[in-house]
PDB file of C-alpha atoms in Angstrom:
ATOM      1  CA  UNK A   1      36.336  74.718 123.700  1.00  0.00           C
ATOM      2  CA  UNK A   2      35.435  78.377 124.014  1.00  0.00           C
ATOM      3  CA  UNK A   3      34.203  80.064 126.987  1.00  0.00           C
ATOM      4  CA  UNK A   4      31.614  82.908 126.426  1.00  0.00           C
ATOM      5  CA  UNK A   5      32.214  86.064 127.925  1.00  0.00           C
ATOM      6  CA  UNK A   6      28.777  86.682 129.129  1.00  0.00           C
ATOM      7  CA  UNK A   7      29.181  88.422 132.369  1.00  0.00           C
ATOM      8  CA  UNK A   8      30.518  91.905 131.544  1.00  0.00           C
ATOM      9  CA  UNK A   9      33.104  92.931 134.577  1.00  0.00           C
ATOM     10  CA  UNK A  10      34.044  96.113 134.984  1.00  0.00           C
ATOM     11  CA  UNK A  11      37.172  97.168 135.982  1.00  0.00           C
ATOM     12  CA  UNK A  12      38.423  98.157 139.251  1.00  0.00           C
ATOM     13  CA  UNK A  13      37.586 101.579 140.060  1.00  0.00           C
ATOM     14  CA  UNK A  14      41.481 102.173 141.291  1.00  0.00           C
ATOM     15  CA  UNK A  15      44.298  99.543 141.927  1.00  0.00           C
ATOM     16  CA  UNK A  16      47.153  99.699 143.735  1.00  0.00           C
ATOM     17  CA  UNK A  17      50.799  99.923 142.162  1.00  0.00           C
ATOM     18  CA  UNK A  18      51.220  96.477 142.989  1.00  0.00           C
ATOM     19  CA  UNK A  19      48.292  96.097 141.105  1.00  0.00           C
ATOM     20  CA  UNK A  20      49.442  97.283 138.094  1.00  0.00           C
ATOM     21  CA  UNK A  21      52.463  95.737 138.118  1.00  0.00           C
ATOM     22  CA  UNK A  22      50.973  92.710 137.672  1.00  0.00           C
ATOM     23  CA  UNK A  23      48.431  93.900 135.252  1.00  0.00           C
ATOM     24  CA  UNK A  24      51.850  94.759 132.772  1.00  0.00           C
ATOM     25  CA  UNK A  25      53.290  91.339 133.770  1.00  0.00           C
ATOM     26  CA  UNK A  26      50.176  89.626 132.306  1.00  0.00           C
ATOM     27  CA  UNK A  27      50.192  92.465 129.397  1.00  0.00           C
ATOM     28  CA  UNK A  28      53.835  91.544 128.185  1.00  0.00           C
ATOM     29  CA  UNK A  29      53.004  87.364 128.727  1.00  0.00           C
ATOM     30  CA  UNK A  30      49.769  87.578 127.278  1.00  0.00           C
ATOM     31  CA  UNK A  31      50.851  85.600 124.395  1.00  0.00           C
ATOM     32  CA  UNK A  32      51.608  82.513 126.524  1.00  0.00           C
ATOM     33  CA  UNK A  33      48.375  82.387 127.819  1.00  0.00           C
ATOM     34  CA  UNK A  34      45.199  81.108 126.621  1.00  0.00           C
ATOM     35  CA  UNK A  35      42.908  84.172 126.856  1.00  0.00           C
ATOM     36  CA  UNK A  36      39.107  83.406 125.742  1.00  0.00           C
ATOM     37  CA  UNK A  37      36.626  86.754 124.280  1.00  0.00           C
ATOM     38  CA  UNK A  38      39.918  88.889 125.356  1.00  0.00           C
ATOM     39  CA  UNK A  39      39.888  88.938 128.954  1.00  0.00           C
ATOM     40  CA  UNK A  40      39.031  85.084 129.577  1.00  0.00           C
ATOM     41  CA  UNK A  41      42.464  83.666 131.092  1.00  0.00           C
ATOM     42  CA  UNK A  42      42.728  79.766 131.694  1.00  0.00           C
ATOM     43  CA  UNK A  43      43.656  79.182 135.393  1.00  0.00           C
ATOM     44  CA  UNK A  44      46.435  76.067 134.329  1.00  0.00           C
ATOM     45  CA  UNK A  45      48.078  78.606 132.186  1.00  0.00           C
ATOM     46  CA  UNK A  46      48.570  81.375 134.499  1.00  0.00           C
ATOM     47  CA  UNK A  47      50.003  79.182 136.986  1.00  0.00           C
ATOM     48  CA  UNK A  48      52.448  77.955 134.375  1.00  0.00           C
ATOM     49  CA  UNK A  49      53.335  81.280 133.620  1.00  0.00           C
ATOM     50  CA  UNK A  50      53.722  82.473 137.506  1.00  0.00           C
ATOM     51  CA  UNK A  51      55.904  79.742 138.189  1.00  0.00           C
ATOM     52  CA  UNK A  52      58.759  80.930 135.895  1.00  0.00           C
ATOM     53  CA  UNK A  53      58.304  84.596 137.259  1.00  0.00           C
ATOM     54  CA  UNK A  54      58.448  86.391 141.105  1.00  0.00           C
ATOM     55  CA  UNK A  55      54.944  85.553 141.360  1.00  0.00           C
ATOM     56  CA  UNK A  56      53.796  83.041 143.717  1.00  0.00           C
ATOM     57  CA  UNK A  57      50.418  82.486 143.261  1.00  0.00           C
ATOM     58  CA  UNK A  58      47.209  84.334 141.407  1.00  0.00           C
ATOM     59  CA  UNK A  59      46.514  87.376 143.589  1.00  0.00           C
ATOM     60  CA  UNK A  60      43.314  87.216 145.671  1.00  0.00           C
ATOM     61  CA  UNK A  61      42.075  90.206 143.869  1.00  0.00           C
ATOM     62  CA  UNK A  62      41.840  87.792 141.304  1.00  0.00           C
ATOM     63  CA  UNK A  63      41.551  83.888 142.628  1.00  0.00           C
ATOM     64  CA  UNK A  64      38.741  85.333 145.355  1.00  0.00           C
ATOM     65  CA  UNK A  65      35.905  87.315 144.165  1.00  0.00           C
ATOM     66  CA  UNK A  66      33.128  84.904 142.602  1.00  0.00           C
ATOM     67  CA  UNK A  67      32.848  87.708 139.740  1.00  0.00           C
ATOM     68  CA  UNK A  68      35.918  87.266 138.612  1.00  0.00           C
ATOM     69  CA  UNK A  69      35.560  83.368 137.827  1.00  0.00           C
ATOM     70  CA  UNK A  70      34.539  82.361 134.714  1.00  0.00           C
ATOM     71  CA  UNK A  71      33.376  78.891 134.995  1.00  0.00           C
ATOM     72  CA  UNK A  72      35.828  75.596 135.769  1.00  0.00           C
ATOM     73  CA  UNK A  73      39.273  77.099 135.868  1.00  0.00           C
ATOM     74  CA  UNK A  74      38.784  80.155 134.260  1.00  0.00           C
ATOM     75  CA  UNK A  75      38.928  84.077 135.640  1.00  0.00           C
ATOM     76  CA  UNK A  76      37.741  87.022 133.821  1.00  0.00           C
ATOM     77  CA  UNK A  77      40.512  89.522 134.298  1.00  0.00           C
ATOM     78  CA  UNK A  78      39.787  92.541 131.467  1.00  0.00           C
ATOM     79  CA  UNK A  79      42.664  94.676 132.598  1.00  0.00           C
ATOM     80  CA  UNK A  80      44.743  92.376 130.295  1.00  0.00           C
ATOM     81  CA  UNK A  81      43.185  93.723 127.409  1.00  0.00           C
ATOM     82  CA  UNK A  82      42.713  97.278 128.747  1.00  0.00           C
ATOM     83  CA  UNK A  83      45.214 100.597 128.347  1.00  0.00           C
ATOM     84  CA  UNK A  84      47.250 100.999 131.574  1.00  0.00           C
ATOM     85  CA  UNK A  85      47.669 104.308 130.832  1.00  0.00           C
ATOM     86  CA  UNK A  86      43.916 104.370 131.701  1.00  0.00           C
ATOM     87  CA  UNK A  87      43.904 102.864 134.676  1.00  0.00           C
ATOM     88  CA  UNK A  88      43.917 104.660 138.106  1.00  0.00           C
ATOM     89  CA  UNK A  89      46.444 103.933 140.648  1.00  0.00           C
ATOM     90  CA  UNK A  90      45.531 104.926 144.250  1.00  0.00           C
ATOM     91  CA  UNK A  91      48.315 105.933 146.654  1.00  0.00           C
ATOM     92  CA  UNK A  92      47.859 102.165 148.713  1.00  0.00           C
ATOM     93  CA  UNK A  93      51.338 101.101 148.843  1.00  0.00           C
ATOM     94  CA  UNK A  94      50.910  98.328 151.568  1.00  0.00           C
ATOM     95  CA  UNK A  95      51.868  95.126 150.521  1.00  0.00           C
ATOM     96  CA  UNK A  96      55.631  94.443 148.836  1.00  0.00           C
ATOM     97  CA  UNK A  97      56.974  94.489 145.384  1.00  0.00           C
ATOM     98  CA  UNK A  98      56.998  90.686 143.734  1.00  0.00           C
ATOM     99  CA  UNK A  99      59.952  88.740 144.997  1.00  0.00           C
ATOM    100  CA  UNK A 100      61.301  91.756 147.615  1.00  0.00           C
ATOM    101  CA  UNK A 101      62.527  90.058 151.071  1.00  0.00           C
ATOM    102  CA  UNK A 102      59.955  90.683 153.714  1.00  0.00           C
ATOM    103  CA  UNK A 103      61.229  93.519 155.999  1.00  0.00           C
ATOM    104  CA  UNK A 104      61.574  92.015 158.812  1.00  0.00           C
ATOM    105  CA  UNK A 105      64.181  89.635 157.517  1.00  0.00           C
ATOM    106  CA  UNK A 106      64.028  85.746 157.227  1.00  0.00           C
ATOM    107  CA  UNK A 107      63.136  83.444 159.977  1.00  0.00           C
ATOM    108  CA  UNK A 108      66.029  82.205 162.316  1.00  0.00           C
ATOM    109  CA  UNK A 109      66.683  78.355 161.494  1.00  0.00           C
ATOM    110  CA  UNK A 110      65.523  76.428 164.264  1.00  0.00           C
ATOM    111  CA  UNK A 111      67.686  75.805 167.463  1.00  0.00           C
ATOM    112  CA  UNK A 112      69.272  72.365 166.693  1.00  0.00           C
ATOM    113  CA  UNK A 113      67.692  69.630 169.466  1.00  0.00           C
ATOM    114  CA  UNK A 114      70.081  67.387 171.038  1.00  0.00           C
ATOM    115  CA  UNK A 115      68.901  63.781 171.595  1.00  0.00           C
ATOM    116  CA  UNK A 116      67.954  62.884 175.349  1.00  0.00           C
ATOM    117  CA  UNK A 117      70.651  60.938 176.614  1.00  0.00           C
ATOM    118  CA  UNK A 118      70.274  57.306 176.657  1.00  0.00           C
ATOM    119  CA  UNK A 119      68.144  55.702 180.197  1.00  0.00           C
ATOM    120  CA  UNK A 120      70.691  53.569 182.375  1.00  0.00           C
ATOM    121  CA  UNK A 121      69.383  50.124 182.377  1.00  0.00           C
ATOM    122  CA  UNK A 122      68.827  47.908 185.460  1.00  0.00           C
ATOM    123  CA  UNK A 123      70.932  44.765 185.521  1.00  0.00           C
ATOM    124  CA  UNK A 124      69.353  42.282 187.886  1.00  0.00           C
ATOM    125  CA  UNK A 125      72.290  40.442 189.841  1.00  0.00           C
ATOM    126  CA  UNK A 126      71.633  37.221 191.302  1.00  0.00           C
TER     127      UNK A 126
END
């Protein structure tokens, strides 16, 4: 099955460095994905791929605009098949590098909770 590029998306008019890190993570990969019309990526096969790298999940500059789906399961990302070298990075720096710690240091475990101690019971003496 073959999914026709007929929606022509332009790229981004800047991304962020984040950005274009993962735009060189799909670049190196791209031969593990199935990628329709050159920029049509299967949704089951990225997530394959992200599992076995830093990345969690497809970033929501991807997985949330409606013009980047391509039908069922499908985005159009075109920066896959496009020269980074091209591509224009804004100074945005918010956000943190794939698989970096978040600054403010992992959550405390949870205090432990003791058990209530047990009720006394009534005896009834006759």
């Amino acid at each position: 099955m073959t999914t026709l590029n007929t929606n022509s998306f332009p790229l981004l008019a800047s991304y962020t460095p984040g950005q274009i890190e993962f735009i060189k993570f799909l670049q190196a990969n791209r031969l593990t994905l199935t990628v329709y019309d050159t920029c049509t990526v299967n949704r089951k096969d990225l997530v394959e791929l992200l599992k076995k790298s830093v990345y969690i999940a497809v970033p929501a500059w991807i997985a949330a605009k409606r013009e980047r789906r391509a039908g069922r399961g499908n985005y159009f990302i075109p920066e896959i098949a496009a020269d980074i070298t091209t591509l224009t990075v804004n100074a945005n720096h918010r956000g943190r590098k794939a698989g970096s710690p978040n600054r403010k240091g992992r959550a405390s475990a949870p205090a432990a909770v003791t058990p209530p101690a047990p009720a006394p019971q009534l005896v009834a003496s006759l």
